[in-house]
Structure formats: C-alpha cells, structure tokens
Short mmCIF file of C-alpha atoms in Angstrom, two decimals:
data_model
loop_
_atom_site.label_atom_id
_atom_site.label_comp_id
_atom_site.label_asym_id
_atom_site.label_seq_id
_atom_site.Cartn_x
_atom_site.Cartn_y
_atom_site.Cartn_z
CA MET P 647 87.63 93.67 107.15
CA ILE P 648 89.20 90.27 107.85
CA SER P 649 92.96 90.52 108.31
CA ALA P 650 95.49 88.44 106.37
CA VAL P 651 96.52 86.69 109.60
CA THR P 652 92.92 85.65 110.28
CA LEU P 653 92.49 84.31 106.74
CA ALA P 654 95.77 82.40 107.02
CA VAL P 655 94.70 80.87 110.34
CA ILE P 656 91.31 79.83 108.94
CA GLY P 657 93.09 78.29 105.94
CA VAL P 658 95.35 76.28 108.25
CA GLY P 659 92.24 75.11 110.09
CA LEU P 660 90.51 74.07 106.85
CA LEU P 661 93.47 71.94 105.76
CA ALA P 662 93.83 70.46 109.23
CA GLY P 663 90.12 69.66 109.41
CA VAL P 664 90.02 67.82 106.10
CA LEU P 665 93.18 65.80 106.78
CA GLY P 666 92.25 65.29 110.40
CA ALA P 667 88.86 63.77 109.66
CA ILE P 668 90.15 61.64 106.77
CA LEU P 669 93.12 60.25 108.69
CA GLY P 670 91.81 60.22 112.27
CA LEU P 671 94.13 63.03 113.40
CA GLY P 672 93.28 65.95 115.60
CA GLY P 673 94.80 68.10 112.91
CA GLY P 674 97.72 69.05 115.16
CA VAL P 675 100.27 67.51 112.81
CA VAL P 676 99.13 70.24 110.40
CA VAL P 677 98.20 73.06 112.81
CA VAL P 678 101.34 73.13 114.99
CA PRO P 679 104.01 73.25 112.24
CA ALA P 680 101.78 75.29 109.90
CA LEU P 681 101.19 78.05 112.44
CA GLU P 682 104.91 78.20 113.17
CA PHE P 683 105.82 78.44 109.49
CA VAL P 684 102.92 80.59 108.20
CA LEU P 685 102.28 83.24 110.87
CA PRO P 686 105.84 84.72 110.90
CA ARG P 687 105.40 85.42 107.19
CA PHE P 688 102.48 87.68 108.12
CA GLY P 689 104.50 89.47 110.80
CA GLN P 690 103.18 87.54 113.80
CA GLU P 691 105.65 85.48 115.79
CA ILE P 692 104.45 82.39 117.65
CA THR P 693 106.18 79.85 119.89
CA ILE P 694 105.65 76.10 119.63
CA GLY P 695 103.97 76.22 123.05
CA GLN P 696 101.41 78.74 121.81
CA ALA P 697 100.86 76.72 118.62
CA VAL P 698 100.26 73.57 120.69
CA ALA P 699 97.77 75.45 122.88
CA ILE P 700 95.85 76.75 119.84
CA SER P 701 95.93 73.29 118.30
CA GLN P 702 94.03 71.89 121.31
CA ILE P 703 90.99 73.95 120.23
CA GLY P 704 91.39 72.61 116.70
CA VAL P 705 91.53 69.09 118.08
CA LEU P 706 88.32 69.72 120.01
CA ALA P 707 86.64 71.02 116.83
CA VAL P 708 87.77 67.96 114.82
CA GLY P 709 86.53 65.67 117.57
CA LEU P 710 83.09 67.27 117.69
CA SER P 711 82.56 67.67 113.94
CA GLY P 712 84.26 64.51 112.69
CA ALA P 713 82.85 62.24 115.40
CA ALA P 714 79.30 63.44 114.72
CA ALA P 715 79.64 62.43 111.07
CA TYR P 716 81.20 59.06 111.92
CA LEU P 717 78.50 58.33 114.53
CA GLN P 718 75.83 58.89 111.90
CA ARG P 719 77.55 56.32 109.67
CA GLY P 720 77.93 53.79 112.50
CA LEU P 721 81.73 53.65 112.35
CA VAL P 722 82.47 54.76 115.92
CA ARG P 723 82.98 52.02 118.52
CA ALA P 724 81.40 54.14 121.26
CA ARG P 725 81.87 51.54 124.02
CA THR P 726 85.55 51.22 123.16
CA GLY P 727 85.83 55.01 123.10
CA TYR P 728 84.25 55.47 126.52
CA LEU P 729 86.37 52.69 128.04
CA LEU P 730 89.65 54.07 126.68
CA SER P 731 89.03 57.82 126.97
CA PRO P 732 89.84 58.00 130.74
CA TYR P 733 93.38 56.84 129.94
CA THR P 734 93.84 59.54 127.30
CA ILE P 735 92.28 62.26 129.51
CA VAL P 736 94.66 61.53 132.41
CA GLY P 737 97.59 61.29 130.02
CA GLY P 738 96.53 64.53 128.35
CA ALA P 739 96.59 66.44 131.65
CA VAL P 740 100.11 65.16 132.35
CA GLY P 741 101.28 66.00 128.83
CA SER P 742 99.77 69.50 128.94
CA PHE P 743 101.66 70.27 132.15
CA LEU P 744 104.89 69.04 130.53
CA GLY P 745 104.16 71.30 127.57
CA LEU P 746 104.19 74.31 129.89
CA VAL P 747 107.61 73.52 131.38
CA LEU P 748 109.70 71.80 128.67
CA PRO P 749 111.87 73.85 126.24
CA ALA P 750 110.61 74.27 122.67
CA GLN P 751 113.44 72.23 121.09
CA ALA P 752 112.67 69.27 123.36
CA VAL P 753 108.96 69.39 122.48
CA ALA P 754 109.71 69.58 118.75
CA THR P 755 112.15 66.68 118.94
CA VAL P 756 109.69 64.46 120.81
CA PHE P 757 107.01 65.44 118.29
CA ALA P 758 109.23 64.45 115.33
CA ALA P 759 110.27 61.14 116.92
CA LEU P 760 106.65 60.25 117.60
CA LEU P 761 105.61 61.02 114.03
CA LEU P 762 108.39 58.87 112.56
CA TYR P 763 107.61 55.96 114.88
CA SER P 764 103.90 56.12 114.07
CA ALA P 765 104.67 56.21 110.34
CA TYR P 766 106.91 53.14 110.70
CA ASN P 767 104.19 51.22 112.57
CA LEU P 768 101.57 52.00 109.94
CA LEU P 769 103.83 51.17 107.00
CA ARG P 770 104.80 47.89 108.70
CA GLY P 771 101.12 47.03 109.01
CA LEU P 772 100.18 48.25 105.53
CA LYS P 773 99.39 44.77 104.20
CA ARG P 774 97.60 43.61 107.32
CA VAL P 775 94.20 42.06 106.63
CA GLU P 776 91.41 44.37 107.80
CA VAL P 777 89.54 41.88 109.98
CA GLU P 778 88.56 41.94 113.66
CA ARG P 779 91.29 40.77 116.07
CA GLU P 780 91.61 40.23 119.80
CA PRO P 781 92.92 43.37 121.59
CA SER P 782 96.34 43.39 123.26
CA ARG P 783 96.72 43.95 127.01
CA MET P 784 99.06 46.83 126.14
CA VAL P 785 96.20 48.96 124.77
CA PRO P 786 95.47 50.91 128.05
CA PRO P 787 99.10 52.02 128.63
CA ALA P 788 99.48 52.81 124.94
CA MET P 789 96.36 55.00 125.05
CA THR P 790 97.68 56.76 128.17
CA PHE P 791 100.86 57.50 126.21
CA ALA P 792 98.68 58.81 123.37
CA GLY P 793 97.04 61.18 125.86
CA ILE P 794 100.43 62.42 127.07
CA MET P 795 101.51 63.11 123.48
CA SER P 796 98.18 64.83 122.84
CA GLY P 797 98.65 67.23 125.73
CA LEU P 798 102.36 67.80 125.09
CA LEU P 799 102.21 68.22 121.32
CA GLY P 800 98.65 69.36 120.52
CA ILE P 801 98.20 66.49 118.05
CA GLY P 802 94.93 65.01 119.31
CA GLY P 803 96.68 61.71 119.93
CA GLY P 804 95.51 60.29 116.61
CA THR P 805 99.08 59.68 115.46
CA VAL P 806 99.34 57.14 118.29
CA GLN P 807 95.68 56.20 118.74
CA VAL P 808 95.02 55.14 115.15
CA PRO P 809 97.96 52.65 115.03
CA VAL P 810 97.11 51.44 118.56
CA LEU P 811 93.42 50.90 117.77
CA ASN P 812 94.22 49.29 114.42
CA LEU P 813 97.33 47.24 115.21
CA MET P 814 96.86 46.50 118.94
CA ALA P 815 93.12 46.77 119.66
CA GLY P 816 92.17 44.93 116.46
CA LEU P 817 89.83 47.53 114.93
CA PRO P 818 89.72 47.84 111.12
CA ILE P 819 91.36 51.05 109.94
CA ARG P 820 88.14 52.97 109.23
CA GLN P 821 86.68 52.17 112.65
CA ALA P 822 90.05 52.94 114.27
CA ILE P 823 90.05 56.38 112.64
CA ALA P 824 86.42 57.07 113.61
CA THR P 825 86.91 55.93 117.22
CA SER P 826 90.15 57.92 117.54
CA THR P 827 88.29 61.04 116.38
CA PHE P 828 85.61 60.40 119.01
CA ILE P 829 88.19 59.96 121.82
CA MET P 830 90.32 62.97 120.90
CA GLY P 831 87.44 65.42 121.36
CA LEU P 832 86.98 64.24 124.95
CA THR P 833 90.71 64.51 125.66
CA ALA P 834 91.15 67.99 124.16
CA VAL P 835 88.79 69.69 126.64
CA GLY P 836 91.07 69.06 129.62
CA ASN P 837 94.21 69.84 127.61
CA ALA P 838 92.87 73.23 126.51
CA LEU P 839 91.97 74.16 130.10
CA VAL P 840 95.54 73.46 131.27
CA TYR P 841 97.05 75.63 128.52
CA GLN P 842 94.53 78.40 129.19
CA ALA P 843 95.51 78.38 132.87
CA GLY P 844 99.16 78.54 131.79
CA GLY P 845 98.53 81.68 129.72
CA LEU P 846 99.55 80.22 126.34
CA LEU P 847 96.15 80.04 124.65
CA ASP P 848 95.43 82.89 122.19
CA LEU P 849 91.64 82.68 121.90
CA ARG P 850 91.47 84.91 118.79
CA LEU P 851 93.78 82.66 116.77
CA ALA P 852 92.20 79.54 118.27
CA ALA P 853 88.74 80.68 117.11
CA GLY P 854 90.02 81.09 113.54
CA VAL P 855 91.58 77.62 113.55
CA ALA P 856 88.41 76.10 115.04
CA LEU P 857 86.22 77.72 112.37
CA GLY P 858 88.35 76.31 109.56
CA VAL P 859 88.57 72.91 111.22
CA LEU P 860 84.80 72.62 111.72
CA ILE P 861 84.20 73.24 108.02
CA GLY P 862 87.05 71.02 106.86
CA ALA P 863 86.28 68.10 109.19
CA ARG P 864 82.76 67.66 107.87
CA ALA P 865 84.08 67.53 104.30
CA GLY P 866 86.91 65.17 105.28
CA ALA P 867 84.60 62.70 107.02
CA GLY P 868 82.60 62.37 103.81
CA LEU P 869 85.70 61.86 101.66
CA GLN P 870 87.18 59.18 103.93
CA SER P 871 84.74 56.46 102.85
CA ARG P 872 85.87 56.84 99.22
CA ILE P 873 89.57 56.18 99.90
CA PRO P 874 90.89 52.57 100.09
CA ALA P 875 92.18 51.49 103.53
CA ASP P 876 95.75 50.77 102.37
CA ARG P 877 95.94 54.17 100.67
CA LEU P 878 94.74 55.85 103.87
CA LYS P 879 97.62 54.25 105.77
CA LEU P 880 100.16 55.23 103.10
CA VAL P 881 99.02 58.87 102.92
CA PHE P 882 98.93 59.06 106.71
CA SER P 883 102.51 57.73 106.94
CA LEU P 884 103.89 60.09 104.29
CA LEU P 885 102.28 63.08 106.01
CA LEU P 886 103.86 62.10 109.33
CA ILE P 887 107.33 61.70 107.79
CA PHE P 888 107.12 65.06 105.98
CA THR P 889 106.04 66.90 109.14
CA ALA P 890 108.80 65.26 111.22
CA VAL P 891 111.51 66.28 108.74
CA GLN P 892 110.22 69.87 108.67
CA LEU P 893 110.29 70.15 112.46
CA LEU P 894 113.75 68.62 112.83
CA TRP P 895 115.12 70.97 110.18
CA LYS P 896 113.66 74.04 111.90
CA TYR P 897 114.95 73.23 115.38
CA TRP P 898 118.20 71.41 114.58
CA GLY P 899 119.15 72.59 111.08
CA ASN P 900 121.07 75.62 112.37
CA ALA P 901 122.19 74.08 115.66
#
C-alpha cells in the first residue's frame, strides 16, 4: 500500500517535471517550496536543507529525461553545454557546501532574491528578437554563479542559466531552455553527492520525487514546442515571482 506521503511526493515530482522541462528549470523552484508546504500537512516535517538535498535528485532526473528528449529534437547546443558545464559543476560544489552550513532563513532569502532578479531579467527581455547573437564575456562567471545557486538552493540553476544563455550567450529561448536542461543534469550529480555526505539526503523521498519528475519531464518536453517563446518567458517569470513571495512570507512573515 502506497502511503499518502509517497503519493504527495510523487505528485510534487510530476508537477516539477512538467514545469521543469517546459521552462528549462531543474524543478527545484517547485520541489523545494512544495515539499516544505505539503509534507507537514501529512505529518512529516522537513527542513529547507533536506528539501534542497531531495531536489538535487529531481534536478538530475529532469536533466536526464528532458535533455534526452531535447537531444532527439536537435535543440541542445551540446558543444556549448560541455564548454560551460565545468563552471556550473565547480560552482555547484561550492554552493552545496554553503547549503550545509548556512541557516535556513538565509538560504530562503537568497532563493527568493534570485527568483525575483531572474524574473525581472526575463520580463525585461520579453520583446527581444529571437535571433542568434554574439555571446558576452560575462557568460562563464554567470554560469559559475548559476552553479553556486544550484548547489545552495536545489534549483538546477535554470533560473539563472536560461536568462544567461538567452540574454548573454545569444541563444534563442528554446535552445537556451534545452541546453540549460542538459547542463543541469551534469551539475546535479556532484551536488547530490555533497548533500549525501552531509547527511541531509532522504533517499526514500528523493526516489518518489525522481519518479514523478521522470514521468513529468518527458511530457513537458513535448509540450514546450507548442508554446510561443514570449509566453514561455512570461509564464516562467510569473512562476518565479509567486515562489519568491511564498518563501519570503514563510520565513519573514512572522519575524
């Protein structure tokens, strides 16, 4: 008999997988706050550190499932992904270590600030013409920062990587999303190992999230091609703003 907690975790993974593949996220912007809000209602308490650790497995699942679908459709810039992934992997290791030592309120506040900034960048570039552009020299440090945020917050780095690849590296939004999905799977492996060594990774809950994500990501990758690019950016931005407000309310509303 599958428990209510397991079903809830799989449901969180399904939602995260669909949104993650459509928007180029690791699903962490759904998994981390959703686990914190949903699991206590089923009698299971969870810290933000544990939610971030579990989210790393979801990110890995999105990366594997979503990237496979995007590779088949020729949307992934594999060379760009391989060149930039070392920056996100190193940043991810640093961010994962910070996630083990920083207080929960600090992590949640950084998470919310990052989401709001990413939403602003995407909304500012909403009307940008989707044509190839020359990449900025700031792409490598920006991708390292994306890795740090990935490790610290369990978000896959897509909230930073998609705007960076689209607005700074010059990739059209669909290819930016596909390439971000490809990179985040590589980054999540190292992040998950750090959290496992730190004792925060609950493998039972992580398996449930991963199962839901694997199913949802395949469906999301197929839906992405049917959604206009400007609508993708708008939906992405609104999701980031909503998640940021929820986190700030939880950790500062009663302060």
